């Protein structure tokens, strides 16, 4: 593996484990047993490293949300999209943990993230269209579909922040991928009012697999 790629992978691991603001370029260099000068040969500063990591995350999510147009959508497709997006969120969890700070610190990142968000919203809206075409949910007007897409995006991107507040008395390291994927329960809950009778039981059974196990005082869900 090239040194540049090793720096990106090591930085991602350290950012996820310790938090981006607790990791310096010297920490990254020491972790890789290379000199700071070697690191700066590949990246001018930590912001450049973060930006490159975001570009990788962006490509991953774009790949996950590549929606097939040559066939009808299935519940398996919907499950794949949700599982994949939350897997990506876990792999790059430092980013959404410190999102506001990171965007304020780098204009390139702020502009690219805005475009990334718009693409994701368009993809989610298209997924809802395809689910309606497949008879899984009722068709919606464009305004409602846009609002639903935004609500789904807000749940996905803010679920980690909710978990941090729900587990405020515990160590941050206690967060697990299983807990993160319980956000799928909340996403599927948003779809319940629009499910067709033929698919309601299947989606309810699917949703139950992700039921959150958080303290009751910190969680409100629909039954």
mmCIF file of N, CA and C in Angstrom, residues 100-190:
data_model
loop_
_atom_site.group_PDB
_atom_site.id
_atom_site.type_symbol
_atom_site.label_atom_id
_atom_site.label_comp_id
_atom_site.label_asym_id
_atom_site.label_seq_id
_atom_site.Cartn_x
_atom_site.Cartn_y
_atom_site.Cartn_z
ATOM 1 N N UNK A 100 -20.562 19.835 12.018
ATOM 2 C CA UNK A 100 -20.664 21.298 11.980
ATOM 3 C C UNK A 100 -19.295 21.950 12.089
ATOM 4 N N UNK A 101 -18.479 21.455 12.991
ATOM 5 C CA UNK A 101 -17.127 21.995 13.167
ATOM 6 C C UNK A 101 -16.295 21.803 11.901
ATOM 7 N N UNK A 102 -16.351 20.620 11.311
ATOM 8 C CA UNK A 102 -15.557 20.328 10.118
ATOM 9 C C UNK A 102 -15.965 21.202 8.938
ATOM 10 N N UNK A 103 -17.268 21.407 8.764
ATOM 11 C CA UNK A 103 -17.741 22.233 7.651
ATOM 12 C C UNK A 103 -17.372 23.696 7.854
ATOM 13 N N UNK A 104 -17.395 24.146 9.091
ATOM 14 C CA UNK A 104 -17.005 25.526 9.379
ATOM 15 C C UNK A 104 -15.515 25.746 9.159
ATOM 16 N N UNK A 105 -14.743 24.660 9.226
ATOM 17 C CA UNK A 105 -13.279 24.779 9.146
ATOM 18 C C UNK A 105 -12.736 24.708 7.728
ATOM 19 N N UNK A 106 -13.538 24.293 6.771
ATOM 20 C CA UNK A 106 -13.026 24.088 5.414
ATOM 21 C C UNK A 106 -14.114 24.427 4.398
ATOM 22 N N UNK A 107 -13.902 25.493 3.646
ATOM 23 C CA UNK A 107 -14.909 25.918 2.672
ATOM 24 C C UNK A 107 -15.116 24.884 1.580
ATOM 25 N N UNK A 108 -14.024 24.232 1.134
ATOM 26 C CA UNK A 108 -14.161 23.181 0.113
ATOM 27 C C UNK A 108 -15.108 22.102 0.594
ATOM 28 N N UNK A 109 -14.897 21.690 1.823
ATOM 29 C CA UNK A 109 -15.716 20.633 2.401
ATOM 30 C C UNK A 109 -17.161 21.077 2.519
ATOM 31 N N UNK A 110 -17.363 22.321 2.938
ATOM 32 C CA UNK A 110 -18.722 22.846 3.098
ATOM 33 C C UNK A 110 -19.467 22.845 1.768
ATOM 34 N N UNK A 111 -18.808 23.291 0.706
ATOM 35 C CA UNK A 111 -19.449 23.343 -0.606
ATOM 36 C C UNK A 111 -19.714 21.943 -1.150
ATOM 37 N N UNK A 112 -18.741 21.053 -1.018
ATOM 38 C CA UNK A 112 -18.923 19.689 -1.524
ATOM 39 C C UNK A 112 -19.982 18.933 -0.736
ATOM 40 N N UNK A 113 -20.032 19.171 0.580
ATOM 41 C CA UNK A 113 -21.032 18.480 1.387
ATOM 42 C C UNK A 113 -22.438 18.929 1.019
ATOM 43 N N UNK A 114 -22.604 20.190 0.665
ATOM 44 C CA UNK A 114 -23.916 20.675 0.236
ATOM 45 C C UNK A 114 -24.366 19.949 -1.030
ATOM 46 N N UNK A 115 -23.450 19.791 -1.986
ATOM 47 C CA UNK A 115 -23.778 19.068 -3.217
ATOM 48 C C UNK A 115 -24.048 17.594 -2.926
ATOM 49 N N UNK A 116 -23.255 17.021 -2.045
ATOM 50 C CA UNK A 116 -23.432 15.625 -1.642
ATOM 51 C C UNK A 116 -24.814 15.415 -1.023
ATOM 52 N N UNK A 117 -25.215 16.321 -0.142
ATOM 53 C CA UNK A 117 -26.530 16.235 0.501
ATOM 54 C C UNK A 117 -27.641 16.302 -0.538
ATOM 55 N N UNK A 118 -27.514 17.199 -1.490
ATOM 56 C CA UNK A 118 -28.543 17.329 -2.527
ATOM 57 C C UNK A 118 -28.652 16.052 -3.362
ATOM 58 N N UNK A 119 -27.501 15.432 -3.669
ATOM 59 C CA UNK A 119 -27.539 14.174 -4.415
ATOM 60 C C UNK A 119 -28.207 13.075 -3.604
ATOM 61 N N UNK A 120 -27.906 13.029 -2.320
ATOM 62 C CA UNK A 120 -28.509 12.008 -1.460
ATOM 63 C C UNK A 120 -30.018 12.208 -1.344
ATOM 64 N N UNK A 121 -30.447 13.451 -1.212
ATOM 65 C CA UNK A 121 -31.884 13.734 -1.137
ATOM 66 C C UNK A 121 -32.580 13.327 -2.431
ATOM 67 N N UNK A 122 -31.944 13.592 -3.558
ATOM 68 C CA UNK A 122 -32.524 13.196 -4.845
ATOM 69 C C UNK A 122 -32.606 11.673 -4.950
ATOM 70 N N UNK A 123 -31.577 10.977 -4.465
ATOM 71 C CA UNK A 123 -31.576 9.512 -4.516
ATOM 72 C C UNK A 123 -32.657 8.939 -3.612
ATOM 73 N N UNK A 124 -32.812 9.498 -2.414
ATOM 74 C CA UNK A 124 -33.859 9.016 -1.507
ATOM 75 C C UNK A 124 -35.236 9.243 -2.113
ATOM 76 N N UNK A 125 -35.426 10.403 -2.725
ATOM 77 C CA UNK A 125 -36.704 10.692 -3.379
ATOM 78 C C UNK A 125 -36.978 9.682 -4.496
ATOM 79 N N UNK A 126 -35.940 9.342 -5.252
ATOM 80 C CA UNK A 126 -36.107 8.369 -6.332
ATOM 81 C C UNK A 126 -36.428 6.986 -5.768
ATOM 82 N N UNK A 127 -35.835 6.647 -4.641
ATOM 83 C CA UNK A 127 -36.158 5.364 -3.990
ATOM 84 C C UNK A 127 -37.638 5.328 -3.629
ATOM 85 N N UNK A 128 -38.164 6.429 -3.085
ATOM 86 C CA UNK A 128 -39.589 6.478 -2.766
ATOM 87 C C UNK A 128 -40.444 6.336 -4.023
ATOM 88 N N UNK A 129 -40.008 6.957 -5.097
ATOM 89 C CA UNK A 129 -40.728 6.806 -6.369
ATOM 90 C C UNK A 129 -40.753 5.347 -6.805
ATOM 91 N N UNK A 130 -39.601 4.698 -6.739
ATOM 92 C CA UNK A 130 -39.512 3.304 -7.166
ATOM 93 C C UNK A 130 -40.307 2.377 -6.242
ATOM 94 N N UNK A 131 -40.325 2.681 -4.946
ATOM 95 C CA UNK A 131 -41.137 1.888 -4.019
ATOM 96 C C UNK A 131 -42.618 2.017 -4.350
ATOM 97 N N UNK A 132 -43.021 3.216 -4.752
ATOM 98 C CA UNK A 132 -44.412 3.420 -5.147
ATOM 99 C C UNK A 132 -44.717 2.675 -6.443
ATOM 100 N N UNK A 133 -43.796 2.728 -7.405
ATOM 101 C CA UNK A 133 -43.993 2.013 -8.673
ATOM 102 C C UNK A 133 -44.111 0.509 -8.441
ATOM 103 N N UNK A 134 -43.411 0.003 -7.421
ATOM 104 C CA UNK A 134 -43.445 -1.430 -7.106
ATOM 105 C C UNK A 134 -44.656 -1.804 -6.257
ATOM 106 N N UNK A 135 -45.445 -0.808 -5.858
ATOM 107 C CA UNK A 135 -46.638 -1.090 -5.050
ATOM 108 C C UNK A 135 -46.361 -1.305 -3.581
ATOM 109 N N UNK A 136 -45.151 -0.929 -3.112
ATOM 110 C CA UNK A 136 -44.804 -1.125 -1.702
ATOM 111 C C UNK A 136 -45.351 0.017 -0.845
ATOM 112 N N UNK A 137 -45.304 1.226 -1.368
ATOM 113 C CA UNK A 137 -45.899 2.373 -0.692
ATOM 114 C C UNK A 137 -46.854 3.075 -1.656
ATOM 115 N N UNK A 138 -47.725 3.890 -1.099
ATOM 116 C CA UNK A 138 -48.635 4.661 -1.930
ATOM 117 C C UNK A 138 -47.871 5.800 -2.614
ATOM 118 N N UNK A 139 -48.249 6.143 -3.839
ATOM 119 C CA UNK A 139 -47.595 7.280 -4.508
ATOM 120 C C UNK A 139 -47.844 8.565 -3.734
ATOM 121 N N UNK A 140 -46.850 9.469 -3.747
ATOM 122 C CA UNK A 140 -46.994 10.756 -3.069
ATOM 123 C C UNK A 140 -46.788 11.898 -4.069
ATOM 124 N N UNK A 141 -47.375 13.024 -3.740
ATOM 125 C CA UNK A 141 -47.084 14.232 -4.495
ATOM 126 C C UNK A 141 -45.616 14.604 -4.273
ATOM 127 N N UNK A 142 -45.072 15.365 -5.216
ATOM 128 C CA UNK A 142 -43.651 15.695 -5.152
ATOM 129 C C UNK A 142 -43.273 16.414 -3.857
ATOM 130 N N UNK A 143 -44.115 17.331 -3.391
ATOM 131 C CA UNK A 143 -43.808 18.073 -2.164
ATOM 132 C C UNK A 143 -43.718 17.140 -0.958
ATOM 133 N N UNK A 144 -44.641 16.192 -0.877
ATOM 134 C CA UNK A 144 -44.630 15.253 0.237
ATOM 135 C C UNK A 144 -43.421 14.335 0.137
ATOM 136 N N UNK A 145 -43.129 13.873 -1.064
ATOM 137 C CA UNK A 145 -41.978 12.992 -1.251
ATOM 138 C C UNK A 145 -40.681 13.713 -0.867
ATOM 139 N N UNK A 146 -40.571 14.986 -1.203
ATOM 140 C CA UNK A 146 -39.377 15.764 -0.837
ATOM 141 C C UNK A 146 -39.264 15.899 0.678
ATOM 142 N N UNK A 147 -40.405 16.128 1.339
ATOM 143 C CA UNK A 147 -40.399 16.254 2.799
ATOM 144 C C UNK A 147 -40.022 14.925 3.446
ATOM 145 N N UNK A 148 -40.564 13.829 2.933
ATOM 146 C CA UNK A 148 -40.210 12.508 3.458
ATOM 147 C C UNK A 148 -38.721 12.228 3.277
ATOM 148 N N UNK A 149 -38.185 12.585 2.122
ATOM 149 C CA UNK A 149 -36.762 12.358 1.843
ATOM 150 C C UNK A 149 -35.897 13.139 2.822
ATOM 151 N N UNK A 150 -36.283 14.379 3.072
ATOM 152 C CA UNK A 150 -35.529 15.191 4.020
ATOM 153 C C UNK A 150 -35.603 14.607 5.426
ATOM 154 N N UNK A 151 -36.783 14.136 5.822
ATOM 155 C CA UNK A 151 -36.925 13.535 7.159
ATOM 156 C C UNK A 151 -36.041 12.296 7.308
ATOM 157 N N UNK A 152 -35.990 11.481 6.264
ATOM 158 C CA UNK A 152 -35.130 10.296 6.300
ATOM 159 C C UNK A 152 -33.664 10.710 6.430
ATOM 160 N N UNK A 153 -33.260 11.715 5.664
ATOM 161 C CA UNK A 153 -31.882 12.188 5.707
ATOM 162 C C UNK A 153 -31.539 12.736 7.099
ATOM 163 N N UNK A 154 -32.477 13.447 7.700
ATOM 164 C CA UNK A 154 -32.243 14.002 9.032
ATOM 165 C C UNK A 154 -32.084 12.899 10.074
ATOM 166 N N UNK A 155 -32.897 11.850 9.969
ATOM 167 C CA UNK A 155 -32.763 10.723 10.904
ATOM 168 C C UNK A 155 -31.399 10.058 10.734
ATOM 169 N N UNK A 156 -31.020 9.796 9.491
ATOM 170 C CA UNK A 156 -29.756 9.099 9.231
ATOM 171 C C UNK A 156 -28.568 9.908 9.745
ATOM 172 N N UNK A 157 -28.526 11.184 9.411
ATOM 173 C CA UNK A 157 -27.345 11.979 9.733
ATOM 174 C C UNK A 157 -27.310 12.461 11.176
ATOM 175 N N UNK A 158 -28.443 12.404 11.874
ATOM 176 C CA UNK A 158 -28.473 12.874 13.264
ATOM 177 C C UNK A 158 -28.662 11.755 14.284
ATOM 178 N N UNK A 159 -28.798 10.521 13.817
ATOM 179 C CA UNK A 159 -29.021 9.412 14.742
ATOM 180 C C UNK A 159 -27.839 9.243 15.691
ATOM 181 N N UNK A 160 -26.632 9.426 15.180
ATOM 182 C CA UNK A 160 -25.463 9.275 16.032
ATOM 183 C C UNK A 160 -25.455 10.325 17.143
ATOM 184 N N UNK A 161 -25.840 11.556 16.808
ATOM 185 C CA UNK A 161 -25.903 12.606 17.826
ATOM 186 C C UNK A 161 -26.930 12.257 18.887
ATOM 187 N N UNK A 162 -28.054 11.667 18.474
ATOM 188 C CA UNK A 162 -29.053 11.238 19.443
ATOM 189 C C UNK A 162 -28.493 10.164 20.371
ATOM 190 N N UNK A 163 -27.771 9.210 19.793
ATOM 191 C CA UNK A 163 -27.199 8.148 20.615
ATOM 192 C C UNK A 163 -26.224 8.712 21.649
ATOM 193 N N UNK A 164 -25.471 9.714 21.259
ATOM 194 C CA UNK A 164 -24.516 10.318 22.192
ATOM 195 C C UNK A 164 -25.242 10.965 23.368
ATOM 196 N N UNK A 165 -26.377 11.582 23.115
ATOM 197 C CA UNK A 165 -27.123 12.204 24.209
ATOM 198 C C UNK A 165 -27.866 11.153 25.014
ATOM 199 N N UNK A 166 -28.369 10.108 24.364
ATOM 200 C CA UNK A 166 -29.083 9.048 25.068
ATOM 201 C C UNK A 166 -28.146 8.274 25.982
ATOM 202 N N UNK A 167 -26.864 8.225 25.620
ATOM 203 C CA UNK A 167 -25.863 7.496 26.389
ATOM 204 C C UNK A 167 -24.858 8.459 27.009
ATOM 205 N N UNK A 168 -25.330 9.625 27.394
ATOM 206 C CA UNK A 168 -24.421 10.668 27.869
ATOM 207 C C UNK A 168 -23.607 10.243 29.081
ATOM 208 N N UNK A 169 -24.135 9.312 29.877
ATOM 209 C CA UNK A 169 -23.426 8.895 31.088
ATOM 210 C C UNK A 169 -22.381 7.823 30.804
ATOM 211 N N UNK A 170 -22.334 7.332 29.591
ATOM 212 C CA UNK A 170 -21.419 6.252 29.261
ATOM 213 C C UNK A 170 -20.245 6.767 28.440
ATOM 214 N N UNK A 171 -19.250 5.925 28.259
ATOM 215 C CA UNK A 171 -18.098 6.294 27.451
ATOM 216 C C UNK A 171 -18.490 6.296 25.981
ATOM 217 N N UNK A 172 -17.941 7.241 25.167
ATOM 218 C CA UNK A 172 -18.263 7.277 23.739
ATOM 219 C C UNK A 172 -17.962 5.965 23.031
ATOM 220 N N UNK A 173 -16.943 5.238 23.527
ATOM 221 C CA UNK A 173 -16.554 3.992 22.871
ATOM 222 C C UNK A 173 -17.634 2.930 22.965
ATOM 223 N N UNK A 174 -18.639 3.150 23.824
ATOM 224 C CA UNK A 174 -19.672 2.145 23.993
ATOM 225 C C UNK A 174 -20.610 2.068 22.796
ATOM 226 N N UNK A 175 -20.597 3.086 21.939
ATOM 227 C CA UNK A 175 -21.444 3.068 20.751
ATOM 228 C C UNK A 175 -21.032 1.919 19.846
ATOM 229 N N UNK A 176 -22.016 1.147 19.383
ATOM 230 C CA UNK A 176 -21.727 0.003 18.530
ATOM 231 C C UNK A 176 -22.444 0.141 17.200
ATOM 232 N N UNK A 177 -22.004 -0.656 16.236
ATOM 233 C CA UNK A 177 -22.656 -0.663 14.927
ATOM 234 C C UNK A 177 -24.106 -1.110 15.060
ATOM 235 N N UNK A 178 -24.364 -2.062 15.951
ATOM 236 C CA UNK A 178 -25.738 -2.529 16.162
ATOM 237 C C UNK A 178 -26.635 -1.393 16.624
ATOM 238 N N UNK A 179 -26.147 -0.600 17.584
ATOM 239 C CA UNK A 179 -26.924 0.550 18.059
ATOM 240 C C UNK A 179 -27.143 1.561 16.942
ATOM 241 N N UNK A 180 -26.104 1.800 16.163
ATOM 242 C CA UNK A 180 -26.234 2.761 15.068
ATOM 243 C C UNK A 180 -27.299 2.307 14.079
ATOM 244 N N UNK A 181 -27.298 1.011 13.757
ATOM 245 C CA UNK A 181 -28.263 0.507 12.780
ATOM 246 C C UNK A 181 -29.688 0.464 13.318
ATOM 247 N N UNK A 182 -29.857 0.688 14.605
ATOM 248 C CA UNK A 182 -31.214 0.804 15.131
ATOM 249 C C UNK A 182 -31.908 2.061 14.603
ATOM 250 N N UNK A 183 -31.135 2.947 14.009
ATOM 251 C CA UNK A 183 -31.741 4.090 13.329
ATOM 252 C C UNK A 183 -32.601 3.667 12.157
ATOM 253 N N UNK A 184 -32.377 2.469 11.631
ATOM 254 C CA UNK A 184 -33.213 1.956 10.535
ATOM 255 C C UNK A 184 -34.657 1.807 11.002
ATOM 256 N N UNK A 185 -34.829 1.458 12.269
ATOM 257 C CA UNK A 185 -36.181 1.361 12.843
ATOM 258 C C UNK A 185 -36.910 2.696 12.685
ATOM 259 N N UNK A 186 -36.204 3.786 12.959
ATOM 260 C CA UNK A 186 -36.820 5.107 12.871
ATOM 261 C C UNK A 186 -37.139 5.475 11.424
ATOM 262 N N UNK A 187 -36.253 5.119 10.508
ATOM 263 C CA UNK A 187 -36.500 5.404 9.090
ATOM 264 C C UNK A 187 -37.729 4.645 8.611
ATOM 265 N N UNK A 188 -37.805 3.368 8.942
ATOM 266 C CA UNK A 188 -38.958 2.571 8.512
ATOM 267 C C UNK A 188 -40.247 3.067 9.163
ATOM 268 N N UNK A 189 -40.139 3.606 10.373
ATOM 269 C CA UNK A 189 -41.324 4.161 11.034
ATOM 270 C C UNK A 189 -41.902 5.321 10.228
ATOM 271 N N UNK A 190 -41.041 6.097 9.598
ATOM 272 C CA UNK A 190 -41.505 7.224 8.778
ATOM 273 C C UNK A 190 -42.335 6.753 7.586
#
